[in-house]
CSV table of C-alpha atoms and ligand atoms in Angstrom, one decimal:
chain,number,residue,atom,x,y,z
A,628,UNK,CA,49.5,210.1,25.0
A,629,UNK,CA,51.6,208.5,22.1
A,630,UNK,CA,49.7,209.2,18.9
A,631,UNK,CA,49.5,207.6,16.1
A,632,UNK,CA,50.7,210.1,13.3
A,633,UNK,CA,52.3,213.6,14.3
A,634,UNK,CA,53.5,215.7,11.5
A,635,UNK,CA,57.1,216.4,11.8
A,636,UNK,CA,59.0,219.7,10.7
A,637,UNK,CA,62.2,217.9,9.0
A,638,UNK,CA,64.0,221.0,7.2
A,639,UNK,CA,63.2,224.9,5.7
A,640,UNK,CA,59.3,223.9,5.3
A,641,UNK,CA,58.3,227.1,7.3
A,642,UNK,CA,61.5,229.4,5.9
A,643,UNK,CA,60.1,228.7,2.4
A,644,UNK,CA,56.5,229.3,3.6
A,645,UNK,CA,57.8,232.9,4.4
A,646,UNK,CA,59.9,233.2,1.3
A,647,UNK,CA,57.0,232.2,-1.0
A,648,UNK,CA,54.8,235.1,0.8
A,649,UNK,CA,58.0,237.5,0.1
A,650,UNK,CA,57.8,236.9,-3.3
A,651,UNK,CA,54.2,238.0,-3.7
A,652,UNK,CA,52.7,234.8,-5.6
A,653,UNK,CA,51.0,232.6,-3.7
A,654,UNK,CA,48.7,231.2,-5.9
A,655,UNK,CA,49.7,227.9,-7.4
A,656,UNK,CA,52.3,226.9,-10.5
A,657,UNK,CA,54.8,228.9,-9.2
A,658,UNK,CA,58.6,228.7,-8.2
A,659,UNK,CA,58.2,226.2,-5.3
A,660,UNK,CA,55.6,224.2,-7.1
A,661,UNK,CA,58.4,223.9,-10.3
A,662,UNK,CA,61.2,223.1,-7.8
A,663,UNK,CA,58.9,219.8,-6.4
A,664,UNK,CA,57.9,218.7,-10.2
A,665,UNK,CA,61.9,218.6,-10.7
A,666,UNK,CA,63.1,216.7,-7.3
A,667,UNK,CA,60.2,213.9,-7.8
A,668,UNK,CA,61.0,213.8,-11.7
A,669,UNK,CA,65.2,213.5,-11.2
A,670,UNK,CA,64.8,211.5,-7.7
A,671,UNK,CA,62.4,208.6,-9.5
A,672,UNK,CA,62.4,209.5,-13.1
A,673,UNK,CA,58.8,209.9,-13.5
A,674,UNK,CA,58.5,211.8,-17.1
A,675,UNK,CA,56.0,213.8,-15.5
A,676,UNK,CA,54.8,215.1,-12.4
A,677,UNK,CA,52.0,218.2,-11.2
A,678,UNK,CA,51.6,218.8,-7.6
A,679,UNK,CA,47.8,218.6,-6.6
A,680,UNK,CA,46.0,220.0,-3.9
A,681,UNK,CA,45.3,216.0,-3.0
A,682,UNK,CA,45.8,212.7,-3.7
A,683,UNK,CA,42.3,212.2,-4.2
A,684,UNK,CA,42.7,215.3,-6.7
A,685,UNK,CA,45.2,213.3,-8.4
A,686,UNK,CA,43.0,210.2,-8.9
A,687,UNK,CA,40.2,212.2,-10.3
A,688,UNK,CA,42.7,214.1,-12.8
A,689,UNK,CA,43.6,210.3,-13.9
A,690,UNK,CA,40.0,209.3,-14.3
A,691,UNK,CA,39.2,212.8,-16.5
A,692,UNK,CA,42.7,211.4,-18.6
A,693,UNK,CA,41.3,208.7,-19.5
A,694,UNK,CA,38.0,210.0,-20.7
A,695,UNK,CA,35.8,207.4,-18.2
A,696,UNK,CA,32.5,207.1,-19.6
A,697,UNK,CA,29.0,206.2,-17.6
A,698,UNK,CA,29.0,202.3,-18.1
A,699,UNK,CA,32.9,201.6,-18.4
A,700,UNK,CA,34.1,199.1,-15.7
A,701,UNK,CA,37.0,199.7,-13.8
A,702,UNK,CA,39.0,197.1,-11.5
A,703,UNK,CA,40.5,197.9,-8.1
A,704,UNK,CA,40.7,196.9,-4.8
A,705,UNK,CA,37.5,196.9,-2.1
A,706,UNK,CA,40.1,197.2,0.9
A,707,UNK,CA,41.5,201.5,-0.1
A,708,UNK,CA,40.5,204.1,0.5
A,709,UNK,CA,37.3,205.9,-0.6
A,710,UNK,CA,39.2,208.3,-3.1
A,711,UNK,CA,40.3,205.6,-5.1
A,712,UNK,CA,36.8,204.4,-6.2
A,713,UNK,CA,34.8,207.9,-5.9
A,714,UNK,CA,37.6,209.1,-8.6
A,715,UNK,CA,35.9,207.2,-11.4
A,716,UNK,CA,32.4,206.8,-10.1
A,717,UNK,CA,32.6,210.9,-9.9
A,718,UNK,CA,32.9,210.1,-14.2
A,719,UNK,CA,29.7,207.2,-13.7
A,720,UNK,CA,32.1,203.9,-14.0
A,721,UNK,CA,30.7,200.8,-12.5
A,722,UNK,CA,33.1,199.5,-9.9
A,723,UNK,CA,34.3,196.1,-10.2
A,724,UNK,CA,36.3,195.1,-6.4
A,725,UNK,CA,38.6,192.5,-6.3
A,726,UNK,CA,39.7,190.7,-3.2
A,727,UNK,CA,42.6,191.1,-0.6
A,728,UNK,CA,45.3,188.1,-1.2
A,729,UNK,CA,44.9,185.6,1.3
A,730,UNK,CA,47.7,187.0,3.1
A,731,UNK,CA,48.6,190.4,2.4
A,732,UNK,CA,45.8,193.5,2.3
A,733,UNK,CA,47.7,194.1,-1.1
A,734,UNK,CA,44.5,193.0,-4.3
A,735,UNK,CA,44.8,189.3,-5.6
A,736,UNK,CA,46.1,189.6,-8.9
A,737,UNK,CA,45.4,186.5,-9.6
A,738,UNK,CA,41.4,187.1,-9.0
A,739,UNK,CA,41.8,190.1,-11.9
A,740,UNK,CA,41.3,188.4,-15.0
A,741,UNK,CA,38.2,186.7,-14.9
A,742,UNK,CA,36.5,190.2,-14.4
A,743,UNK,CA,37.7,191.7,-17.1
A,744,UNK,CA,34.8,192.2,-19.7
A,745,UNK,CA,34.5,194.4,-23.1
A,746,UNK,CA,33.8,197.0,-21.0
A,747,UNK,CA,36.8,197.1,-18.5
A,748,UNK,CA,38.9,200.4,-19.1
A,749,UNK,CA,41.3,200.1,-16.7
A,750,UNK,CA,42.8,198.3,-13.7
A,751,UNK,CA,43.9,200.3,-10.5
A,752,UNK,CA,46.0,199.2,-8.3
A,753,UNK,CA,46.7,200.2,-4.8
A,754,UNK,CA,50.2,199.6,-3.1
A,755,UNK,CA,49.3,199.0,0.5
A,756,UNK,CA,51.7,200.3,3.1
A,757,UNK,CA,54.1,200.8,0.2
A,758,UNK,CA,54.6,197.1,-0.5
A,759,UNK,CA,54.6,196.6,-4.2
A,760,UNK,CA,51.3,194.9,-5.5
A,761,UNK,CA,52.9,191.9,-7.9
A,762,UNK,CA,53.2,194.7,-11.3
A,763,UNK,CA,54.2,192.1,-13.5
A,764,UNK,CA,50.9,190.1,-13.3
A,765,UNK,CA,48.8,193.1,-13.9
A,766,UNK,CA,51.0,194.1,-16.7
A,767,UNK,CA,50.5,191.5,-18.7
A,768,UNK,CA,47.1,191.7,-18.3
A,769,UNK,CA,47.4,195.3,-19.4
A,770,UNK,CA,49.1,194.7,-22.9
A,771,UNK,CA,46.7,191.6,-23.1
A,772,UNK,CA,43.4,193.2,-23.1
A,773,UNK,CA,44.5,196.6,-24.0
A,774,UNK,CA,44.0,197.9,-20.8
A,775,UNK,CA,45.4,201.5,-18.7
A,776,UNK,CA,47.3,200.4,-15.8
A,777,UNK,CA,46.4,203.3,-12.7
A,778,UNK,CA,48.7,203.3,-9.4
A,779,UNK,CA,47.1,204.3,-6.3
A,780,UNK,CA,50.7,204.8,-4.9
A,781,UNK,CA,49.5,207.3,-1.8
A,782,UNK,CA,51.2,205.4,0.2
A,783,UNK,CA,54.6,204.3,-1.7
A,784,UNK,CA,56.7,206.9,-1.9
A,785,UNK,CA,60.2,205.9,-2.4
A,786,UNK,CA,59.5,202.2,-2.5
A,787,UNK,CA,60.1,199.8,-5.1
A,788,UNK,CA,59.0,197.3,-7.2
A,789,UNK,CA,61.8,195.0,-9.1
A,790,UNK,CA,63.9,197.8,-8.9
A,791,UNK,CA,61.2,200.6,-10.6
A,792,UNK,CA,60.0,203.5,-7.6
A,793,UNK,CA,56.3,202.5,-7.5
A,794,UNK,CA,54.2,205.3,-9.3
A,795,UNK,CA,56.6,204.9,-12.5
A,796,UNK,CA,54.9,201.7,-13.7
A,797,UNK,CA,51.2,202.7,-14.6
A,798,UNK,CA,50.1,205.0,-17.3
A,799,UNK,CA,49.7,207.1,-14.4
A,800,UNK,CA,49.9,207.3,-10.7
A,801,UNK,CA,48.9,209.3,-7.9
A,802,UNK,CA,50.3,210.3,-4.6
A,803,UNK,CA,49.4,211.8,-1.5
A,804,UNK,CA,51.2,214.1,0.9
A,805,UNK,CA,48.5,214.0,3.6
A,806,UNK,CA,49.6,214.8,6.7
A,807,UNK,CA,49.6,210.6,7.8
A,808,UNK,CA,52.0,209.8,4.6
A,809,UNK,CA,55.7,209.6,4.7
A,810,UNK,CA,56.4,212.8,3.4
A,811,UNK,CA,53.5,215.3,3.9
A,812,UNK,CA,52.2,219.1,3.8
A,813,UNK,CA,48.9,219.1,5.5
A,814,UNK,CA,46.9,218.3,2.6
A,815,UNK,CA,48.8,217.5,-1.0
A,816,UNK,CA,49.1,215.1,-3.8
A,817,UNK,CA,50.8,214.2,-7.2
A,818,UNK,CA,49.6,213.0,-10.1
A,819,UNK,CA,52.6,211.3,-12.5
A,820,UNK,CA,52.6,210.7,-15.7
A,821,UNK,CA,54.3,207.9,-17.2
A,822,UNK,CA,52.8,207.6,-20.6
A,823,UNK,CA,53.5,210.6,-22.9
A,824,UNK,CA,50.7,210.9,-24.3
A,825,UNK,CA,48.8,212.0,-21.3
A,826,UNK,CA,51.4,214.6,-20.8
A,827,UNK,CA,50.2,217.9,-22.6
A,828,UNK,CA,46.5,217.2,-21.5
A,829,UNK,CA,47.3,216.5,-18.1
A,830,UNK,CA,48.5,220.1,-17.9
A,831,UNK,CA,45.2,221.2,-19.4
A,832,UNK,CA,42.9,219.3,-17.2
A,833,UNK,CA,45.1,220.7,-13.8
A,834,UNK,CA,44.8,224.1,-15.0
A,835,UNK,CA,40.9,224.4,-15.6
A,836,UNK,CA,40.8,222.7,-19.2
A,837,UNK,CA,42.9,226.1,-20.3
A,838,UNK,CA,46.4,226.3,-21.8
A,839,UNK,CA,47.8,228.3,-18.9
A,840,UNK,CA,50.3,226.4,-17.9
A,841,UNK,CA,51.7,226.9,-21.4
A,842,UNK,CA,51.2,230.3,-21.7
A,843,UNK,CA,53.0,230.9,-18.2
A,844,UNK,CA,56.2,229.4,-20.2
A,845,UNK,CA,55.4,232.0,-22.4
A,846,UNK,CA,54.9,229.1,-26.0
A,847,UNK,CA,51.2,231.1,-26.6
A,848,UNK,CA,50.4,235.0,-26.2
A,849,UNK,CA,47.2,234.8,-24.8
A,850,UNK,CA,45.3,231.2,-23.1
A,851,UNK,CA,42.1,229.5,-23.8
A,852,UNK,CA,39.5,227.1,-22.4
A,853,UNK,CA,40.7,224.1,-24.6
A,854,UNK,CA,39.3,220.7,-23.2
A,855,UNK,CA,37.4,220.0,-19.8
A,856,UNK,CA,39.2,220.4,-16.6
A,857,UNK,CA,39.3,221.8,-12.9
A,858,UNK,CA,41.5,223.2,-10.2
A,859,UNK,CA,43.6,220.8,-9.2
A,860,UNK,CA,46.8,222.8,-8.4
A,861,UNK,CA,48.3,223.2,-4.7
A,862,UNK,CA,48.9,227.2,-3.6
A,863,UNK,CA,52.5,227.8,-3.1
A,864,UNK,CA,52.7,227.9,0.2
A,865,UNK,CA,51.7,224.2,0.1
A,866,UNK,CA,54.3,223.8,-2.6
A,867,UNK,CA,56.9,225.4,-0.2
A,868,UNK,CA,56.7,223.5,2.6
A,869,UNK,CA,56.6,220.3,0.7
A,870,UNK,CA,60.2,221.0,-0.8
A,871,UNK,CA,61.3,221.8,3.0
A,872,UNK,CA,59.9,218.0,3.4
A,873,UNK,CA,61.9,216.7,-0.1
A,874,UNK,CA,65.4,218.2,0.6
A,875,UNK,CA,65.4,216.3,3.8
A,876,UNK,CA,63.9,212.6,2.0
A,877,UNK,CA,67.1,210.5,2.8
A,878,UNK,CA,67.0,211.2,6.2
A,879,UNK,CA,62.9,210.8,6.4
A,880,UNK,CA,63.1,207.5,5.1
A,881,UNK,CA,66.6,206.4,7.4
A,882,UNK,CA,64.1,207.3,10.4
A,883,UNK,CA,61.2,205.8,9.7
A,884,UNK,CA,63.5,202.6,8.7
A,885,UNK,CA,65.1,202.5,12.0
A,886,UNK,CA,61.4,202.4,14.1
A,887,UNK,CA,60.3,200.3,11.8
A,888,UNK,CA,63.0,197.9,12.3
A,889,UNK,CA,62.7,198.4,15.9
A,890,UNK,CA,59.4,197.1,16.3
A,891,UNK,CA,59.6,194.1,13.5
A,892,UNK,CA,62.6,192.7,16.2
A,893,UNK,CA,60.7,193.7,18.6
A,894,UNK,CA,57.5,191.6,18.0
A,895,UNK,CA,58.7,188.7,17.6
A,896,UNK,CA,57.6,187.8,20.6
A,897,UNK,CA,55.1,184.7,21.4
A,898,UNK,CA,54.9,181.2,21.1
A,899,UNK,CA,56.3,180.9,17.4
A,900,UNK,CA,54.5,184.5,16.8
A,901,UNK,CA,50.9,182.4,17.3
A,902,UNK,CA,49.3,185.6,19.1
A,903,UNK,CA,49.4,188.0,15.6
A,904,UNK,CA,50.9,188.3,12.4
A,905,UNK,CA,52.8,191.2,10.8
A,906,UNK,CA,52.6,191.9,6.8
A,907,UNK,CA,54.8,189.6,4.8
A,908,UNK,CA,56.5,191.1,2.2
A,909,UNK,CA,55.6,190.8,-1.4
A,910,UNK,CA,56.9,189.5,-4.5
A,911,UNK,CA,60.1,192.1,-5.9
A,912,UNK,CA,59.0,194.5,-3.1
A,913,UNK,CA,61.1,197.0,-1.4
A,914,UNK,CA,58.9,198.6,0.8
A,915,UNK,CA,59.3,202.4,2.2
A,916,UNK,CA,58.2,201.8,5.7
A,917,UNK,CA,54.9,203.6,6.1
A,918,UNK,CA,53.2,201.4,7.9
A,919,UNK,CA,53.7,199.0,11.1
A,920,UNK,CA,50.6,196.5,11.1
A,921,UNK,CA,49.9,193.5,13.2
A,922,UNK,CA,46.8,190.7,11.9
A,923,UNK,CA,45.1,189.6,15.3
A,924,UNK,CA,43.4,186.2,15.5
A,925,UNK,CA,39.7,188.0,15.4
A,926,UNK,CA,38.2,191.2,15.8
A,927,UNK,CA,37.1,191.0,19.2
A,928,UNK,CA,41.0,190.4,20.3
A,929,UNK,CA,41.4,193.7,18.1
A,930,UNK,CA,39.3,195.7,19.6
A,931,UNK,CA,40.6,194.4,23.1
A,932,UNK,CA,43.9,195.3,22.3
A,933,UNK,CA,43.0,198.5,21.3
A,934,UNK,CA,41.2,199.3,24.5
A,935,UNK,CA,44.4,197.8,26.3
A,936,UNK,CA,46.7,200.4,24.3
A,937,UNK,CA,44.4,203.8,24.5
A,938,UNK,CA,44.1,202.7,28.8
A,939,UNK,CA,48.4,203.3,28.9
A,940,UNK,CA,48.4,206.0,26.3
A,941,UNK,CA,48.8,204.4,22.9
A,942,UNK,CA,46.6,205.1,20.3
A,943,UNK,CA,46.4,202.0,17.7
A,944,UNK,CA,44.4,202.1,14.9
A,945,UNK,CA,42.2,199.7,12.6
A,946,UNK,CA,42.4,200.8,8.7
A,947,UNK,CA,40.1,200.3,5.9
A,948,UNK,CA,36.7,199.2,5.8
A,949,UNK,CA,35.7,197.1,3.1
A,950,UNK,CA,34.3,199.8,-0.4
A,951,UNK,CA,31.9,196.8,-2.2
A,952,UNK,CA,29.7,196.5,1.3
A,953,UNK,CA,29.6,200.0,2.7
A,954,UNK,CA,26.5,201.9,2.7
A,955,UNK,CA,27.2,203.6,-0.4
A,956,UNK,CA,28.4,200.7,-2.6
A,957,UNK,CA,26.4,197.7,-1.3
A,958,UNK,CA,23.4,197.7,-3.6
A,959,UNK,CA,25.7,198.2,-6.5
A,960,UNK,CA,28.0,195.4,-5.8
A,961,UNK,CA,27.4,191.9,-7.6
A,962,UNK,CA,27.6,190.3,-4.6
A,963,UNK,CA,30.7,188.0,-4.6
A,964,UNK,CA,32.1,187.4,-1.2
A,965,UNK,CA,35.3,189.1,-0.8
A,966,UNK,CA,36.4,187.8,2.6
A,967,UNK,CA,40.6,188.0,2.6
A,968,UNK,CA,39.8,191.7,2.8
A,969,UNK,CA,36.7,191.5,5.2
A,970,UNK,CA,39.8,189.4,7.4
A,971,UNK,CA,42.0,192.6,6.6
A,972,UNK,CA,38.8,194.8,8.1
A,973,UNK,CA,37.9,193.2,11.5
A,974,UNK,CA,42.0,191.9,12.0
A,975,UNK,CA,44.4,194.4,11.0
A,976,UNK,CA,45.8,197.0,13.6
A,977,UNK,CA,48.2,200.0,12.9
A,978,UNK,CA,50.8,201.0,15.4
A,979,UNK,CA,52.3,204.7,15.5
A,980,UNK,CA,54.8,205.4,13.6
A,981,UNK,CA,56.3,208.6,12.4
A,982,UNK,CA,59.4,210.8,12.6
A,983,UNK,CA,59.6,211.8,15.8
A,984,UNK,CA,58.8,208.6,17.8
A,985,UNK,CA,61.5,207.5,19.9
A,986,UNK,CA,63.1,204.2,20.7
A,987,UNK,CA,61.7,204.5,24.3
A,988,UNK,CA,58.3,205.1,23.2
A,989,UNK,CA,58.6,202.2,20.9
A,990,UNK,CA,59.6,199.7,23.3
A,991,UNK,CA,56.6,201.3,25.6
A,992,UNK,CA,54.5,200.4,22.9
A,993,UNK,CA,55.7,197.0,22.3
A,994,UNK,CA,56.2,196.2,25.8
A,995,UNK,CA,52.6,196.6,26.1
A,996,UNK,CA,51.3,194.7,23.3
A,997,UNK,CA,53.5,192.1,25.2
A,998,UNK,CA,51.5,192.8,28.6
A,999,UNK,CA,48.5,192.2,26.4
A,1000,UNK,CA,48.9,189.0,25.0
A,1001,UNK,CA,50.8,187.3,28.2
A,1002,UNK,CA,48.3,188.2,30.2
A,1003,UNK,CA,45.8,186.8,27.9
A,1004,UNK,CA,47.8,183.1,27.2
B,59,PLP,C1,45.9,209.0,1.5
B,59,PLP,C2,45.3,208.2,0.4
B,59,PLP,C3,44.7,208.8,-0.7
B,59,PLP,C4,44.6,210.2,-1.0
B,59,PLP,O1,44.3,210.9,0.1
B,59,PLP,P1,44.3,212.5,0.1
B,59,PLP,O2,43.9,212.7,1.6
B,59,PLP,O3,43.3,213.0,-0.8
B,59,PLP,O4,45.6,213.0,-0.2
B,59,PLP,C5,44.3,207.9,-1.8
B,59,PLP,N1,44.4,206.6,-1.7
B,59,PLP,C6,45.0,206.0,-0.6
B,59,PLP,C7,45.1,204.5,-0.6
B,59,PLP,C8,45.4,206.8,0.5
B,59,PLP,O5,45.9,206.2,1.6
């Protein structure tokens, strides 16, 4: 069976495991957990960054920064992940979805403005599959109506926008080293902070709402409960085998370039590509390779070629299901149609990829998409 993520070991990840239980702290904020915060900070200049125990962890520390209250609205996309709207609802924000762009699962930015009311607070983003959602649109939007600018960049690590590693453009941004993401320890996260002034609070709010972090740089003798907060630090053992992952990041990225590449020449089989679709890229986007998606023609073809996969092996995989009509959301949402993304539900199929596929299993894979769709035509 070909899977459709496997977790790789890339470097020291389980030598540093063993030194961090050596050195008798495993709880979190300790030496491994300082060594990550410095390689993301000098690898993408973020001004700050604090390991979490998730990315969802991360979201939910930027939704405590910015002090959401019951009634603000906040923007995002409906085609994400859960996290990414439970974050702020946790604080009582209404939810305002936007739609996928016609063509990419990536939110129309163009769609944004008209729902911004006196109540908006903030606009998320979400970079889907790493490719860059179009920053410069929602910028201006930012500095227009005085709004915070959030990146849900869980999936864009190392990938660019114009130039800028996604993450470093919002006020803040999170990440997520889940097991299925590029570079992963089980279960992890980051928040970053790019605007100062979130900086000295973003420390309280990780530690509990107390100035521990502080006080472990020795600057105060004793620590306090200062401000609301939770526990959003990873132990070190997490830390630890995340900076086995980070020493090695070059080389994750060169690999996960080269299958990607693999397939895109690969699939370009078909009569002018009429039997599916792959992403396009987006506008100033330098994408990290995290995902390999086709767009069938309908769902039922989808769930065919699924079927088609799983019966030689191959495990192929739908992604997200719409937020503003699931069970939870439906009765809350104002009802606008949002179909670019229901497309994006029923049509879009993710192949395996991850660091230790090989090129033979990647042309068994795309070999039998082939078998699929000639046999069909
Ligand atoms: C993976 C992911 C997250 C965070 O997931 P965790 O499992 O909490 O690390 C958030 N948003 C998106 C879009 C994701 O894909």
């Amino acid at each position: 069976m070909i899977p459709f993520n496997k977790p790789s070991i890339v470097g020291r990840e389980l030598a540093y495991m063993q030194a961090a239980v050596e050195t008798g702290k495993i709880s979190g904020n300790g030496v491994f957990t300082g060594q990550c915060h410095h390689f993301f900070e000098q690898h993408f200049g973020f001004y700050k960054s604090l390991l979490t125990h998730s990315g969802t962890g991360a979201l939910e520390m930027a939704a405590l920064l910015l002090n959401i209250q019951p009634g603000d609205e906040v923007i995002m996309p409906t085609y994400t992940f859960v996290s990414t709207a439970n974050a702020f609802l946790l604080r009582g924000a209404h939810i305002v979805f936007v739609d996928s762009a016609p063509d990419h699962p990536n939110m129309d930015v163009h769609a944004i403005e008209p729902l911004i009311t006196e109540r908006t607070k903030c606009i998320v983003v979400m970079h889907y599959g790493g490719y860059a959602v179009d920053m410069q649109v929602v910028l201006d939007l930012s500095v227009r109506y005085r709004l915070f600018i959030i990146e849900d960049a869980a999936h864009g690590i190392g990938a660019r926008y114009n130039g800028l590693p996604l993450g470093s453009i919002g006020h803040l941004a999170a990440f997520s080293f889940h097991e299925t993401k590029n570079v992963q320890c089980g279960e992890g996260g980051m928040l970053v902070v790019n605007d100062e002034r979130f900086s000295h609070r973003a420390e309280v709010v990780w530690e509990k709402g107390t100035n521990r972090a502080a006080f472990a740089r020795k600057e105060t003798d004793t620590y306090h409960w200062i401000d609301i907060g939770s526990s959003f630090l990873p132990s070190e053992l997490t830390a630890a085998y995340l900076l086995g992952q980070t020493e090695h990041f070059e080389s994750i990225c060169l690999r996960r370039r080269a299958i990607w590449e693999q397939y895109s020449a690969n699939l370009q089989f078909g009569p002018a590509n009429s039997w599916f679709t792959l992403l396009p890229e987006t506008p100033g986007s330098v994408h990290n390779h995290h995902i390999v998606a086709i767009i069938c023609r309908s769902a039922s073809e989808r769930e065919s070629l699924i079927r088609h996969l799983d019966s030689l092996g191959i495990m192929a995989v739908s992604h997200y299901r719409c937020l503003h009509d699931s069970p939870y959301y439906k009765g809350r949402h104002d009802g606008r149609k949002l179909s670019n993304a229901k497309h994006f539900e029923d049509c879009l199929l993710r192949l395996p990829i991850y660091h230790d596929l090989t090129e033979a299993q990647v042309e068994e894979i795309t070999k039998a998409i082939y078998s699929f769709y000639s046999r069909k035509s």
